[in-house]
């Protein structure tokens, strides 16, 4: 397994509220772990929400005695939600903070994914496929037929999300799992990438890169060239290739 992670502040923001974690080595009872979190709630609050969520999530995973990956990840996200709400209630400057989160682990030939919000996980196989489903107002409009897919990218409410860690006492989490094949590549990213590039553009860059570091850099460069309106987070994983190496 190989992995590489990178974040960038983008062209319009002065602070980076995206936070990433990637380890191809075991984290608690998980054989590996990959996370992207995109904070919201103002400069201080957004930065705190994403970073703190990942910190709490990691602590929970390390402490868990569970063996089932989905149960481990569910409990970790739920714990992070409780802790973010608690911290926000203790500091007026953090009121309203929250974050998206997309979490993945590979166990054997199976990929397990959880997400809250609109940060995404893609699987690149014969073609690029978005595995997660955005929890956003625009995506809900598309699903119910009120908005065409091609109209969604430039909709004024594009950044309005319907779920987030820290938004409510109970956090709703979506889970996905699938069997991996040799040659698969996994991309976790914040909307700072997916809002700037079409899926086809992301796929073209990934297939044209020589290694994960180069691909990550080219994805971020392309997002910035297309406007860089938000922070950009990228985690790339080749799950069934190469030797184990920490990101």
PDB file of C-alpha atoms in Angstrom:
ATOM      1  CA  UNK A   1       0.000   0.000   0.000  1.00  0.00           C
ATOM      2  CA  UNK A   2       1.107   3.529  -0.801  1.00  0.00           C
ATOM      3  CA  UNK A   3      -0.392   6.839   0.281  1.00  0.00           C
ATOM      4  CA  UNK A   4       0.301  10.560   0.053  1.00  0.00           C
ATOM      5  CA  UNK A   5      -1.522  13.567   1.496  1.00  0.00           C
ATOM      6  CA  UNK A   6      -1.367  17.310   0.853  1.00  0.00           C
ATOM      7  CA  UNK A   7      -3.313  20.470   1.677  1.00  0.00           C
ATOM      8  CA  UNK A   8      -3.192  24.002   0.292  1.00  0.00           C
ATOM      9  CA  UNK A   9      -4.753  27.287   1.418  1.00  0.00           C
ATOM     10  CA  UNK A  10      -5.986  28.082  -2.102  1.00  0.00           C
ATOM     11  CA  UNK A  11      -6.115  31.485  -3.792  1.00  0.00           C
ATOM     12  CA  UNK A  12      -8.873  33.245  -1.842  1.00  0.00           C
ATOM     13  CA  UNK A  13      -8.459  32.207   1.806  1.00  0.00           C
ATOM     14  CA  UNK A  14      -5.899  33.402   4.330  1.00  0.00           C
ATOM     15  CA  UNK A  15      -6.152  30.390   6.653  1.00  0.00           C
ATOM     16  CA  UNK A  16      -6.304  26.663   5.953  1.00  0.00           C
ATOM     17  CA  UNK A  17      -9.314  25.038   7.613  1.00  0.00           C
ATOM     18  CA  UNK A  18      -8.817  21.680   5.900  1.00  0.00           C
ATOM     19  CA  UNK A  19      -7.115  18.972   7.932  1.00  0.00           C
ATOM     20  CA  UNK A  20      -5.874  15.589   6.716  1.00  0.00           C
ATOM     21  CA  UNK A  21      -4.505  12.416   8.233  1.00  0.00           C
ATOM     22  CA  UNK A  22      -3.054   9.419   6.426  1.00  0.00           C
ATOM     23  CA  UNK A  23      -1.322   6.338   7.780  1.00  0.00           C
ATOM     24  CA  UNK A  24      -0.698   3.053   5.991  1.00  0.00           C
ATOM     25  CA  UNK A  25       0.359   1.595   9.336  1.00  0.00           C
ATOM     26  CA  UNK A  26      -2.163   0.332  11.918  1.00  0.00           C
ATOM     27  CA  UNK A  27      -4.083   2.836  14.030  1.00  0.00           C
ATOM     28  CA  UNK A  28      -5.590   0.946  16.934  1.00  0.00           C
ATOM     29  CA  UNK A  29      -7.414  -2.066  15.495  1.00  0.00           C
ATOM     30  CA  UNK A  30      -7.666  -0.486  12.047  1.00  0.00           C
ATOM     31  CA  UNK A  31      -4.951  -1.666   9.632  1.00  0.00           C
ATOM     32  CA  UNK A  32      -4.633   1.861   8.183  1.00  0.00           C
ATOM     33  CA  UNK A  33      -6.559   5.122   8.275  1.00  0.00           C
ATOM     34  CA  UNK A  34      -7.244   8.075   5.962  1.00  0.00           C
ATOM     35  CA  UNK A  35      -9.202  11.211   6.867  1.00  0.00           C
ATOM     36  CA  UNK A  36     -10.149  14.546   5.310  1.00  0.00           C
ATOM     37  CA  UNK A  37     -11.986  17.195   7.364  1.00  0.00           C
ATOM     38  CA  UNK A  38     -13.122  20.591   6.087  1.00  0.00           C
ATOM     39  CA  UNK A  39     -13.903  23.029   8.901  1.00  0.00           C
ATOM     40  CA  UNK A  40     -16.495  25.798   9.016  1.00  0.00           C
ATOM     41  CA  UNK A  41     -17.577  28.541  11.388  1.00  0.00           C
ATOM     42  CA  UNK A  42     -15.109  31.388  10.904  1.00  0.00           C
ATOM     43  CA  UNK A  43     -11.315  31.511  10.869  1.00  0.00           C
ATOM     44  CA  UNK A  44     -10.601  30.263  14.396  1.00  0.00           C
ATOM     45  CA  UNK A  45     -13.651  28.012  14.647  1.00  0.00           C
ATOM     46  CA  UNK A  46     -13.216  26.272  11.298  1.00  0.00           C
ATOM     47  CA  UNK A  47      -9.569  25.522  11.897  1.00  0.00           C
ATOM     48  CA  UNK A  48     -10.309  24.210  15.375  1.00  0.00           C
ATOM     49  CA  UNK A  49     -13.267  22.094  14.256  1.00  0.00           C
ATOM     50  CA  UNK A  50     -11.409  20.143  11.576  1.00  0.00           C
ATOM     51  CA  UNK A  51      -8.209  19.659  13.557  1.00  0.00           C
ATOM     52  CA  UNK A  52      -9.970  18.788  16.808  1.00  0.00           C
ATOM     53  CA  UNK A  53     -12.338  16.366  15.077  1.00  0.00           C
ATOM     54  CA  UNK A  54      -9.411  14.421  13.613  1.00  0.00           C
ATOM     55  CA  UNK A  55      -7.587  14.439  16.961  1.00  0.00           C
ATOM     56  CA  UNK A  56     -10.612  13.070  18.839  1.00  0.00           C
ATOM     57  CA  UNK A  57     -11.311  10.558  16.091  1.00  0.00           C
ATOM     58  CA  UNK A  58      -7.763   9.213  16.296  1.00  0.00           C
ATOM     59  CA  UNK A  59      -7.913   8.936  20.082  1.00  0.00           C
ATOM     60  CA  UNK A  60     -11.173   7.031  19.861  1.00  0.00           C
ATOM     61  CA  UNK A  61      -9.859   4.627  17.204  1.00  0.00           C
ATOM     62  CA  UNK A  62      -6.715   3.930  19.217  1.00  0.00           C
ATOM     63  CA  UNK A  63      -8.726   3.236  22.370  1.00  0.00           C
ATOM     64  CA  UNK A  64     -11.359   1.024  20.745  1.00  0.00           C
ATOM     65  CA  UNK A  65     -11.419  -2.707  21.450  1.00  0.00           C
ATOM     66  CA  UNK A  66     -13.817  -3.327  18.574  1.00  0.00           C
ATOM     67  CA  UNK A  67     -12.720  -5.386  15.595  1.00  0.00           C
ATOM     68  CA  UNK A  68     -15.358  -4.321  13.078  1.00  0.00           C
ATOM     69  CA  UNK A  69     -14.058  -1.327  11.045  1.00  0.00           C
ATOM     70  CA  UNK A  70     -17.497   0.252  10.631  1.00  0.00           C
ATOM     71  CA  UNK A  71     -18.225   0.069  14.370  1.00  0.00           C
ATOM     72  CA  UNK A  72     -14.816   1.581  15.167  1.00  0.00           C
ATOM     73  CA  UNK A  73     -15.283   4.464  12.736  1.00  0.00           C
ATOM     74  CA  UNK A  74     -18.909   5.090  13.738  1.00  0.00           C
ATOM     75  CA  UNK A  75     -18.013   5.361  17.418  1.00  0.00           C
ATOM     76  CA  UNK A  76     -15.070   7.651  16.620  1.00  0.00           C
ATOM     77  CA  UNK A  77     -17.154  10.087  14.557  1.00  0.00           C
ATOM     78  CA  UNK A  78     -19.914  10.104  17.176  1.00  0.00           C
ATOM     79  CA  UNK A  79     -17.335  10.835  19.883  1.00  0.00           C
ATOM     80  CA  UNK A  80     -15.851  13.639  17.785  1.00  0.00           C
ATOM     81  CA  UNK A  81     -19.323  15.117  17.336  1.00  0.00           C
ATOM     82  CA  UNK A  82     -19.905  15.181  21.087  1.00  0.00           C
ATOM     83  CA  UNK A  83     -16.517  16.722  21.796  1.00  0.00           C
ATOM     84  CA  UNK A  84     -16.868  19.422  19.116  1.00  0.00           C
ATOM     85  CA  UNK A  85     -20.268  20.417  20.513  1.00  0.00           C
ATOM     86  CA  UNK A  86     -18.819  20.538  24.023  1.00  0.00           C
ATOM     87  CA  UNK A  87     -15.838  22.672  23.027  1.00  0.00           C
ATOM     88  CA  UNK A  88     -18.038  25.074  21.081  1.00  0.00           C
ATOM     89  CA  UNK A  89     -20.275  25.532  24.131  1.00  0.00           C
ATOM     90  CA  UNK A  90     -17.264  26.415  26.294  1.00  0.00           C
ATOM     91  CA  UNK A  91     -15.858  29.187  24.076  1.00  0.00           C
ATOM     92  CA  UNK A  92     -18.001  31.931  22.513  1.00  0.00           C
ATOM     93  CA  UNK A  93     -15.441  32.379  19.728  1.00  0.00           C
ATOM     94  CA  UNK A  94     -16.046  28.769  18.662  1.00  0.00           C
ATOM     95  CA  UNK A  95     -19.842  28.960  18.635  1.00  0.00           C
ATOM     96  CA  UNK A  96     -21.293  27.343  15.515  1.00  0.00           C
ATOM     97  CA  UNK A  97     -18.138  25.520  14.527  1.00  0.00           C
ATOM     98  CA  UNK A  98     -18.403  22.284  12.626  1.00  0.00           C
ATOM     99  CA  UNK A  99     -16.675  20.204   9.988  1.00  0.00           C
ATOM    100  CA  UNK A 100     -17.213  17.710   7.231  1.00  0.00           C
ATOM    101  CA  UNK A 101     -15.385  14.433   7.530  1.00  0.00           C
ATOM    102  CA  UNK A 102     -14.657  11.532   5.206  1.00  0.00           C
ATOM    103  CA  UNK A 103     -12.910   8.502   6.700  1.00  0.00           C
ATOM    104  CA  UNK A 104     -11.586   5.375   5.014  1.00  0.00           C
ATOM    105  CA  UNK A 105      -9.719   2.213   5.882  1.00  0.00           C
ATOM    106  CA  UNK A 106      -8.657  -0.787   3.803  1.00  0.00           C
ATOM    107  CA  UNK A 107      -8.884  -4.223   5.399  1.00  0.00           C
ATOM    108  CA  UNK A 108      -7.591  -6.947   3.128  1.00  0.00           C
ATOM    109  CA  UNK A 109      -9.251  -6.379  -0.244  1.00  0.00           C
ATOM    110  CA  UNK A 110     -12.149  -4.359   1.174  1.00  0.00           C
ATOM    111  CA  UNK A 111     -12.561  -0.600   1.452  1.00  0.00           C
ATOM    112  CA  UNK A 112     -14.693   0.829   4.252  1.00  0.00           C
ATOM    113  CA  UNK A 113     -15.815   4.458   4.047  1.00  0.00           C
ATOM    114  CA  UNK A 114     -17.787   6.883   6.223  1.00  0.00           C
ATOM    115  CA  UNK A 115     -18.760  10.458   5.459  1.00  0.00           C
ATOM    116  CA  UNK A 116     -20.578  13.447   6.903  1.00  0.00           C
ATOM    117  CA  UNK A 117     -20.919  16.563   4.736  1.00  0.00           C
ATOM    118  CA  UNK A 118     -19.595  17.154   1.244  1.00  0.00           C
ATOM    119  CA  UNK A 119     -15.972  16.045   1.409  1.00  0.00           C
ATOM    120  CA  UNK A 120     -15.675  13.126  -0.983  1.00  0.00           C
ATOM    121  CA  UNK A 121     -14.102   9.763  -1.643  1.00  0.00           C
ATOM    122  CA  UNK A 122     -13.547   8.670  -5.233  1.00  0.00           C
ATOM    123  CA  UNK A 123     -12.553   5.247  -6.542  1.00  0.00           C
ATOM    124  CA  UNK A 124     -10.570   5.307  -9.767  1.00  0.00           C
ATOM    125  CA  UNK A 125     -10.838   1.990 -11.600  1.00  0.00           C
ATOM    126  CA  UNK A 126     -12.030   1.674 -15.207  1.00  0.00           C
ATOM    127  CA  UNK A 127     -13.388   5.175 -14.681  1.00  0.00           C
ATOM    128  CA  UNK A 128     -13.639   7.615 -11.805  1.00  0.00           C
ATOM    129  CA  UNK A 129     -16.561   6.982  -9.460  1.00  0.00           C
ATOM    130  CA  UNK A 130     -17.731   9.106  -6.543  1.00  0.00           C
ATOM    131  CA  UNK A 131     -18.423   6.637  -3.737  1.00  0.00           C
ATOM    132  CA  UNK A 132     -19.676   9.052  -1.083  1.00  0.00           C
ATOM    133  CA  UNK A 133     -22.846  11.105  -1.443  1.00  0.00           C
ATOM    134  CA  UNK A 134     -22.688  14.829  -0.722  1.00  0.00           C
ATOM    135  CA  UNK A 135     -24.796  15.992   2.209  1.00  0.00           C
ATOM    136  CA  UNK A 136     -25.564  19.373   0.680  1.00  0.00           C
ATOM    137  CA  UNK A 137     -28.624  21.406  -0.228  1.00  0.00           C
ATOM    138  CA  UNK A 138     -27.748  21.377  -3.914  1.00  0.00           C
ATOM    139  CA  UNK A 139     -27.193  17.612  -3.984  1.00  0.00           C
ATOM    140  CA  UNK A 140     -30.601  17.080  -2.387  1.00  0.00           C
ATOM    141  CA  UNK A 141     -32.133  19.298  -5.072  1.00  0.00           C
ATOM    142  CA  UNK A 142     -30.463  17.165  -7.755  1.00  0.00           C
ATOM    143  CA  UNK A 143     -31.627  13.911  -6.174  1.00  0.00           C
ATOM    144  CA  UNK A 144     -35.259  15.010  -6.036  1.00  0.00           C
ATOM    145  CA  UNK A 145     -35.191  16.363  -9.594  1.00  0.00           C
ATOM    146  CA  UNK A 146     -35.442  20.074  -8.766  1.00  0.00           C
ATOM    147  CA  UNK A 147     -32.020  20.800 -10.257  1.00  0.00           C
ATOM    148  CA  UNK A 148     -30.058  19.321 -13.141  1.00  0.00           C
ATOM    149  CA  UNK A 149     -26.628  17.838 -12.403  1.00  0.00           C
ATOM    150  CA  UNK A 150     -24.908  20.240 -14.811  1.00  0.00           C
ATOM    151  CA  UNK A 151     -26.521  23.206 -13.028  1.00  0.00           C
ATOM    152  CA  UNK A 152     -25.316  22.167  -9.601  1.00  0.00           C
ATOM    153  CA  UNK A 153     -21.668  23.235  -9.891  1.00  0.00           C
ATOM    154  CA  UNK A 154     -22.426  26.946 -10.198  1.00  0.00           C
ATOM    155  CA  UNK A 155     -25.516  27.109  -8.005  1.00  0.00           C
ATOM    156  CA  UNK A 156     -25.397  29.968  -5.421  1.00  0.00           C
ATOM    157  CA  UNK A 157     -26.153  27.503  -2.593  1.00  0.00           C
ATOM    158  CA  UNK A 158     -23.412  25.077  -3.652  1.00  0.00           C
ATOM    159  CA  UNK A 159     -21.606  25.343  -0.296  1.00  0.00           C
ATOM    160  CA  UNK A 160     -24.641  24.885   1.956  1.00  0.00           C
ATOM    161  CA  UNK A 161     -24.228  21.502   3.655  1.00  0.00           C
ATOM    162  CA  UNK A 162     -27.016  19.597   5.384  1.00  0.00           C
ATOM    163  CA  UNK A 163     -24.884  17.489   7.746  1.00  0.00           C
ATOM    164  CA  UNK A 164     -21.721  18.243   9.696  1.00  0.00           C
ATOM    165  CA  UNK A 165     -19.818  17.066  12.743  1.00  0.00           C
ATOM    166  CA  UNK A 166     -20.731  19.538  15.489  1.00  0.00           C
ATOM    167  CA  UNK A 167     -24.044  20.639  13.955  1.00  0.00           C
ATOM    168  CA  UNK A 168     -26.424  18.617  16.159  1.00  0.00           C
ATOM    169  CA  UNK A 169     -26.433  16.264  19.142  1.00  0.00           C
ATOM    170  CA  UNK A 170     -26.951  13.273  16.862  1.00  0.00           C
ATOM    171  CA  UNK A 171     -24.722  12.997  13.799  1.00  0.00           C
ATOM    172  CA  UNK A 172     -26.001  11.103  10.747  1.00  0.00           C
ATOM    173  CA  UNK A 173     -23.220   9.120   9.061  1.00  0.00           C
ATOM    174  CA  UNK A 174     -23.281   7.361   5.700  1.00  0.00           C
ATOM    175  CA  UNK A 175     -21.263   4.161   5.276  1.00  0.00           C
ATOM    176  CA  UNK A 176     -20.028   2.379   2.167  1.00  0.00           C
ATOM    177  CA  UNK A 177     -17.962  -0.733   1.527  1.00  0.00           C
ATOM    178  CA  UNK A 178     -16.643  -2.410  -1.607  1.00  0.00           C
ATOM    179  CA  UNK A 179     -14.189  -5.020  -2.775  1.00  0.00           C
ATOM    180  CA  UNK A 180     -11.019  -3.589  -4.262  1.00  0.00           C
ATOM    181  CA  UNK A 181      -9.171  -4.771  -7.351  1.00  0.00           C
ATOM    182  CA  UNK A 182      -5.520  -4.540  -8.303  1.00  0.00           C
ATOM    183  CA  UNK A 183      -4.811  -1.183  -9.915  1.00  0.00           C
ATOM    184  CA  UNK A 184      -7.506   0.694  -7.989  1.00  0.00           C
ATOM    185  CA  UNK A 185      -6.699   4.150  -6.659  1.00  0.00           C
ATOM    186  CA  UNK A 186      -8.564   6.008  -3.915  1.00  0.00           C
ATOM    187  CA  UNK A 187      -8.922   9.788  -3.607  1.00  0.00           C
ATOM    188  CA  UNK A 188     -10.274  11.579  -0.548  1.00  0.00           C
ATOM    189  CA  UNK A 189     -10.718  15.340  -0.990  1.00  0.00           C
ATOM    190  CA  UNK A 190     -12.423  18.463   0.276  1.00  0.00           C
ATOM    191  CA  UNK A 191     -14.782  20.511  -1.883  1.00  0.00           C
ATOM    192  CA  UNK A 192     -11.905  22.886  -2.567  1.00  0.00           C
ATOM    193  CA  UNK A 193     -10.862  20.315  -5.153  1.00  0.00           C
ATOM    194  CA  UNK A 194     -14.194  18.880  -6.324  1.00  0.00           C
ATOM    195  CA  UNK A 195     -15.813  22.315  -6.762  1.00  0.00           C
ATOM    196  CA  UNK A 196     -12.939  23.559  -8.922  1.00  0.00           C
ATOM    197  CA  UNK A 197     -12.476  20.522 -11.177  1.00  0.00           C
ATOM    198  CA  UNK A 198     -14.858  18.256 -13.052  1.00  0.00           C
ATOM    199  CA  UNK A 199     -14.576  14.558 -12.210  1.00  0.00           C
ATOM    200  CA  UNK A 200     -13.200  13.956 -15.699  1.00  0.00           C
ATOM    201  CA  UNK A 201     -10.420  16.495 -15.085  1.00  0.00           C
ATOM    202  CA  UNK A 202      -9.534  14.834 -11.782  1.00  0.00           C
ATOM    203  CA  UNK A 203      -9.389  11.457 -13.502  1.00  0.00           C
ATOM    204  CA  UNK A 204      -7.170  12.764 -16.305  1.00  0.00           C
ATOM    205  CA  UNK A 205      -4.653  14.187 -13.829  1.00  0.00           C
ATOM    206  CA  UNK A 206      -4.603  10.999 -11.764  1.00  0.00           C
ATOM    207  CA  UNK A 207      -4.059   8.756 -14.773  1.00  0.00           C
ATOM    208  CA  UNK A 208      -1.347  11.030 -16.158  1.00  0.00           C
ATOM    209  CA  UNK A 209       0.769  11.237 -12.984  1.00  0.00           C
ATOM    210  CA  UNK A 210       3.931   9.259 -12.334  1.00  0.00           C
ATOM    211  CA  UNK A 211       3.560   8.911  -8.559  1.00  0.00           C
ATOM    212  CA  UNK A 212       1.212   9.959  -5.768  1.00  0.00           C
ATOM    213  CA  UNK A 213       3.217  13.036  -4.744  1.00  0.00           C
ATOM    214  CA  UNK A 214       3.227  14.339  -8.298  1.00  0.00           C
ATOM    215  CA  UNK A 215      -0.482  13.635  -8.743  1.00  0.00           C
ATOM    216  CA  UNK A 216      -1.394  15.413  -5.494  1.00  0.00           C
ATOM    217  CA  UNK A 217       0.632  18.450  -6.504  1.00  0.00           C
ATOM    218  CA  UNK A 218      -0.931  18.568  -9.956  1.00  0.00           C
ATOM    219  CA  UNK A 219      -4.454  18.278  -8.535  1.00  0.00           C
ATOM    220  CA  UNK A 220      -3.862  21.200  -6.201  1.00  0.00           C
ATOM    221  CA  UNK A 221      -2.203  23.266  -8.926  1.00  0.00           C
ATOM    222  CA  UNK A 222      -5.152  22.653 -11.258  1.00  0.00           C
ATOM    223  CA  UNK A 223      -7.679  23.600  -8.564  1.00  0.00           C
ATOM    224  CA  UNK A 224      -5.799  26.848  -7.948  1.00  0.00           C
ATOM    225  CA  UNK A 225      -5.606  27.574 -11.663  1.00  0.00           C
ATOM    226  CA  UNK A 226      -9.389  27.169 -11.853  1.00  0.00           C
ATOM    227  CA  UNK A 227      -9.862  29.801  -9.156  1.00  0.00           C
ATOM    228  CA  UNK A 228      -8.733  28.198  -5.901  1.00  0.00           C
ATOM    229  CA  UNK A 229     -11.794  29.604  -4.136  1.00  0.00           C
ATOM    230  CA  UNK A 230     -11.367  27.411  -1.057  1.00  0.00           C
ATOM    231  CA  UNK A 231      -8.787  25.409   0.861  1.00  0.00           C
ATOM    232  CA  UNK A 232      -7.808  22.209  -0.939  1.00  0.00           C
ATOM    233  CA  UNK A 233      -7.204  18.806   0.688  1.00  0.00           C
ATOM    234  CA  UNK A 234      -6.067  15.660  -1.093  1.00  0.00           C
ATOM    235  CA  UNK A 235      -5.343  12.141   0.176  1.00  0.00           C
ATOM    236  CA  UNK A 236      -4.319   9.581  -2.445  1.00  0.00           C
ATOM    237  CA  UNK A 237      -4.098   5.846  -1.745  1.00  0.00           C
ATOM    238  CA  UNK A 238      -2.950   2.918  -3.861  1.00  0.00           C
ATOM    239  CA  UNK A 239      -4.341   0.159  -1.629  1.00  0.00           C
ATOM    240  CA  UNK A 240      -2.969  -2.947  -3.341  1.00  0.00           C
ATOM    241  CA  UNK A 241       0.408  -1.719  -4.526  1.00  0.00           C
ATOM    242  CA  UNK A 242       3.950  -1.488  -3.193  1.00  0.00           C
ATOM    243  CA  UNK A 243       5.438  -1.835   0.255  1.00  0.00           C
ATOM    244  CA  UNK A 244       3.914  -0.468   3.441  1.00  0.00           C
ATOM    245  CA  UNK A 245       5.156   3.060   3.999  1.00  0.00           C
ATOM    246  CA  UNK A 246       3.802   5.759   6.316  1.00  0.00           C
ATOM    247  CA  UNK A 247       2.406   8.849   4.605  1.00  0.00           C
TER     248      UNK A 247
END
